[in-house]
Amino acid sequence: MSESKPRVLLRQQQDFQFEIDFGADVSKLLGDEHPPLGQGKGPTPVQLLAAAVGNCLSDSLLFALRKFKQAPEPIQCEVTAEIGRNAQNRLRVLGLDVVLTLGVSAAKLEHLDRVLTQFEDFCTVASSVSQGVPVRVTVRDAEGQQLK
């Protein structure tokens, strides 16, 4: 698979359940809607979007810290999607709130201010999604201190 053109294949299994095939060497995933539409046997499209944004931001933060030879592990990320209706009364993702928590105290990390000002810019998914959906990012350290 080319990095410039990632490919995912979805095959309907039944009703709103789709097998999501990411290609060779990657486990397939079952996507589904919550009842009453689906049976809730897999993540919903909104959950997959939230996971993609959170995963990309986590990767970007880790990469930026490791660039300075820092060890922030284990990083945790929680993404909450705000769902509401637009002017046409259609359900939409109105925003994503992302909380990244470092596995260590901020005092143990060097160059943290520099990392925090730029890591989001290198996240392909969140930077793209945020052009249409607000993505609000908070970063905390292991002690709960809000850093961003």
mmCIF file of C-alpha atoms in Angstrom:
data_model
loop_
_atom_site.group_PDB
_atom_site.id
_atom_site.type_symbol
_atom_site.label_atom_id
_atom_site.label_comp_id
_atom_site.label_asym_id
_atom_site.label_seq_id
_atom_site.Cartn_x
_atom_site.Cartn_y
_atom_site.Cartn_z
ATOM 1 C CA MET A 1 0.000 0.000 0.000
ATOM 2 C CA SER A 2 1.291 3.405 -0.914
ATOM 3 C CA GLU A 3 1.619 5.976 1.907
ATOM 4 C CA SER A 4 0.192 8.618 -0.422
ATOM 5 C CA LYS A 5 -2.924 6.562 -1.162
ATOM 6 C CA PRO A 6 -3.902 4.385 1.808
ATOM 7 C CA ARG A 7 -6.650 1.918 0.918
ATOM 8 C CA VAL A 8 -9.321 0.386 3.122
ATOM 9 C CA LEU A 9 -11.946 -2.062 1.868
ATOM 10 C CA LEU A 10 -15.338 -2.355 3.573
ATOM 11 C CA ARG A 11 -17.600 -5.346 2.965
ATOM 12 C CA GLN A 12 -21.145 -5.455 4.298
ATOM 13 C CA GLN A 13 -21.651 -8.499 6.509
ATOM 14 C CA GLN A 14 -25.276 -7.864 7.485
ATOM 15 C CA ASP A 15 -27.411 -4.825 8.135
ATOM 16 C CA PHE A 16 -25.070 -2.063 9.385
ATOM 17 C CA GLN A 17 -22.111 -4.363 10.091
ATOM 18 C CA PHE A 18 -19.143 -3.916 7.799
ATOM 19 C CA GLU A 19 -15.898 -5.849 7.807
ATOM 20 C CA ILE A 20 -13.088 -3.312 7.494
ATOM 21 C CA ASP A 21 -10.054 -4.708 5.696
ATOM 22 C CA PHE A 22 -6.864 -2.672 6.038
ATOM 23 C CA GLY A 23 -4.789 -5.001 3.872
ATOM 24 C CA ALA A 24 -2.082 -7.553 4.450
ATOM 25 C CA ASP A 25 -0.652 -8.023 7.926
ATOM 26 C CA VAL A 26 -3.353 -5.957 9.643
ATOM 27 C CA SER A 27 -6.259 -7.539 11.495
ATOM 28 C CA LYS A 28 -9.691 -6.920 10.049
ATOM 29 C CA LEU A 29 -12.194 -4.993 12.112
ATOM 30 C CA LEU A 30 -15.979 -5.146 12.337
ATOM 31 C CA GLY A 31 -17.730 -1.782 12.274
ATOM 32 C CA ASP A 32 -21.348 -1.497 13.397
ATOM 33 C CA GLU A 33 -23.896 1.040 14.534
ATOM 34 C CA HIS A 34 -25.433 1.123 17.992
ATOM 35 C CA PRO A 35 -28.999 -0.204 18.389
ATOM 36 C CA PRO A 36 -31.615 0.354 17.128
ATOM 37 C CA LEU A 37 -29.878 0.609 13.715
ATOM 38 C CA GLY A 38 -27.167 -1.953 14.349
ATOM 39 C CA GLN A 39 -26.258 -4.476 16.983
ATOM 40 C CA GLY A 40 -23.317 -2.607 18.504
ATOM 41 C CA LYS A 41 -20.857 -5.413 17.697
ATOM 42 C CA GLY A 42 -18.085 -3.058 16.674
ATOM 43 C CA PRO A 43 -17.039 0.554 16.743
ATOM 44 C CA THR A 44 -19.279 3.096 15.036
ATOM 45 C CA PRO A 45 -17.988 5.391 12.298
ATOM 46 C CA VAL A 46 -17.845 8.251 14.840
ATOM 47 C CA GLN A 47 -15.771 6.109 17.200
ATOM 48 C CA LEU A 48 -13.443 5.212 14.334
ATOM 49 C CA LEU A 49 -13.040 8.917 13.503
ATOM 50 C CA ALA A 50 -12.308 9.709 17.161
ATOM 51 C CA ALA A 51 -9.804 6.830 17.293
ATOM 52 C CA ALA A 52 -8.062 8.020 14.128
ATOM 53 C CA VAL A 53 -7.694 11.565 15.464
ATOM 54 C CA GLY A 54 -6.542 10.369 18.892
ATOM 55 C CA ASN A 55 -4.116 7.815 17.483
ATOM 56 C CA CYS A 56 -2.553 10.336 15.133
ATOM 57 C CA LEU A 57 -2.159 12.985 17.857
ATOM 58 C CA SER A 58 -0.671 10.403 20.235
ATOM 59 C CA ASP A 59 1.786 9.289 17.545
ATOM 60 C CA SER A 60 2.711 12.877 16.764
ATOM 61 C CA LEU A 61 3.305 13.761 20.425
ATOM 62 C CA LEU A 62 5.402 10.624 20.970
ATOM 63 C CA PHE A 63 7.426 11.248 17.815
ATOM 64 C CA ALA A 64 8.087 14.880 18.773
ATOM 65 C CA LEU A 65 9.248 13.914 22.263
ATOM 66 C CA ARG A 66 11.404 11.038 21.034
ATOM 67 C CA LYS A 67 13.033 13.410 18.547
ATOM 68 C CA PHE A 68 14.535 15.051 21.647
ATOM 69 C CA LYS A 69 15.357 11.611 23.113
ATOM 70 C CA GLN A 70 12.614 11.884 25.740
ATOM 71 C CA ALA A 71 10.634 8.932 27.162
ATOM 72 C CA PRO A 72 7.027 10.008 27.910
ATOM 73 C CA GLU A 73 5.593 6.487 27.984
ATOM 74 C CA PRO A 74 2.995 5.289 28.487
ATOM 75 C CA ILE A 75 0.910 7.928 26.725
ATOM 76 C CA GLN A 76 -2.855 7.718 27.104
ATOM 77 C CA CYS A 77 -5.414 9.483 24.934
ATOM 78 C CA GLU A 78 -9.135 9.992 25.462
ATOM 79 C CA VAL A 79 -11.265 11.472 22.700
ATOM 80 C CA THR A 80 -14.845 12.613 23.250
ATOM 81 C CA ALA A 81 -16.993 13.377 20.217
ATOM 82 C CA GLU A 82 -19.659 16.052 20.493
ATOM 83 C CA ILE A 83 -22.646 15.010 18.382
ATOM 84 C CA GLY A 84 -25.492 17.370 17.540
ATOM 85 C CA ARG A 85 -27.750 18.554 14.782
ATOM 86 C CA ASN A 86 -26.865 21.039 12.074
ATOM 87 C CA ALA A 87 -29.172 23.682 10.545
ATOM 88 C CA GLN A 88 -30.791 20.981 8.389
ATOM 89 C CA ASN A 89 -31.452 18.888 11.532
ATOM 90 C CA ARG A 90 -28.903 16.254 10.455
ATOM 91 C CA LEU A 91 -26.655 14.572 13.035
ATOM 92 C CA ARG A 92 -23.079 15.766 12.757
ATOM 93 C CA VAL A 93 -19.817 15.609 14.670
ATOM 94 C CA LEU A 94 -19.683 19.144 16.062
ATOM 95 C CA GLY A 95 -16.318 18.801 17.763
ATOM 96 C CA LEU A 96 -13.720 16.464 19.189
ATOM 97 C CA ASP A 97 -12.183 16.954 22.634
ATOM 98 C CA VAL A 98 -8.819 15.215 22.961
ATOM 99 C CA VAL A 99 -7.004 14.711 26.265
ATOM 100 C CA LEU A 100 -3.481 13.348 25.974
ATOM 101 C CA THR A 101 -1.862 12.231 29.221
ATOM 102 C CA LEU A 102 1.857 11.634 29.454
ATOM 103 C CA GLY A 103 3.113 8.680 31.456
ATOM 104 C CA VAL A 104 5.643 10.771 33.371
ATOM 105 C CA SER A 105 5.855 14.091 35.174
ATOM 106 C CA ALA A 106 6.511 17.133 33.003
ATOM 107 C CA ALA A 107 9.578 17.845 35.140
ATOM 108 C CA LYS A 108 11.232 14.716 33.708
ATOM 109 C CA LEU A 109 10.950 15.907 30.098
ATOM 110 C CA GLU A 110 13.215 18.343 28.292
ATOM 111 C CA HIS A 111 12.104 20.608 25.425
ATOM 112 C CA LEU A 112 8.461 20.076 26.400
ATOM 113 C CA ASP A 113 7.411 23.670 25.644
ATOM 114 C CA ARG A 114 8.771 23.401 22.119
ATOM 115 C CA VAL A 115 7.096 20.016 21.555
ATOM 116 C CA LEU A 116 3.732 21.259 22.831
ATOM 117 C CA THR A 117 3.721 24.229 20.457
ATOM 118 C CA GLN A 118 4.282 22.177 17.323
ATOM 119 C CA PHE A 119 3.296 18.487 17.609
ATOM 120 C CA GLU A 120 -0.295 19.042 16.426
ATOM 121 C CA ASP A 121 0.935 20.536 13.140
ATOM 122 C CA PHE A 122 2.515 17.194 12.232
ATOM 123 C CA CYS A 123 -0.631 15.121 12.806
ATOM 124 C CA THR A 124 -2.018 14.431 9.335
ATOM 125 C CA VAL A 125 -5.448 13.242 10.495
ATOM 126 C CA ALA A 126 -6.258 15.850 13.164
ATOM 127 C CA SER A 127 -4.929 18.680 10.998
ATOM 128 C CA SER A 128 -7.159 17.527 8.141
ATOM 129 C CA VAL A 129 -10.266 16.863 10.252
ATOM 130 C CA SER A 130 -9.920 20.198 12.060
ATOM 131 C CA GLN A 131 -10.532 22.021 8.779
ATOM 132 C CA GLY A 132 -14.194 21.021 9.135
ATOM 133 C CA VAL A 133 -14.610 19.906 12.753
ATOM 134 C CA PRO A 134 -13.080 21.689 15.750
ATOM 135 C CA VAL A 135 -10.448 19.529 17.456
ATOM 136 C CA ARG A 136 -9.667 20.777 20.961
ATOM 137 C CA VAL A 137 -6.471 19.317 22.437
ATOM 138 C CA THR A 138 -5.410 19.210 26.085
ATOM 139 C CA VAL A 139 -2.134 17.697 27.289
ATOM 140 C CA ARG A 140 -1.536 16.649 30.894
ATOM 141 C CA ASP A 141 1.374 15.001 32.620
ATOM 142 C CA ALA A 142 1.233 11.882 34.790
ATOM 143 C CA GLU A 143 0.445 14.013 37.854
ATOM 144 C CA GLY A 144 -2.568 15.628 36.178
ATOM 145 C CA GLN A 145 -0.920 19.007 35.600
ATOM 146 C CA GLN A 146 -2.389 20.654 32.487
ATOM 147 C CA LEU A 147 0.464 21.514 30.133
ATOM 148 C CA LYS A 148 -1.574 22.661 27.109
#
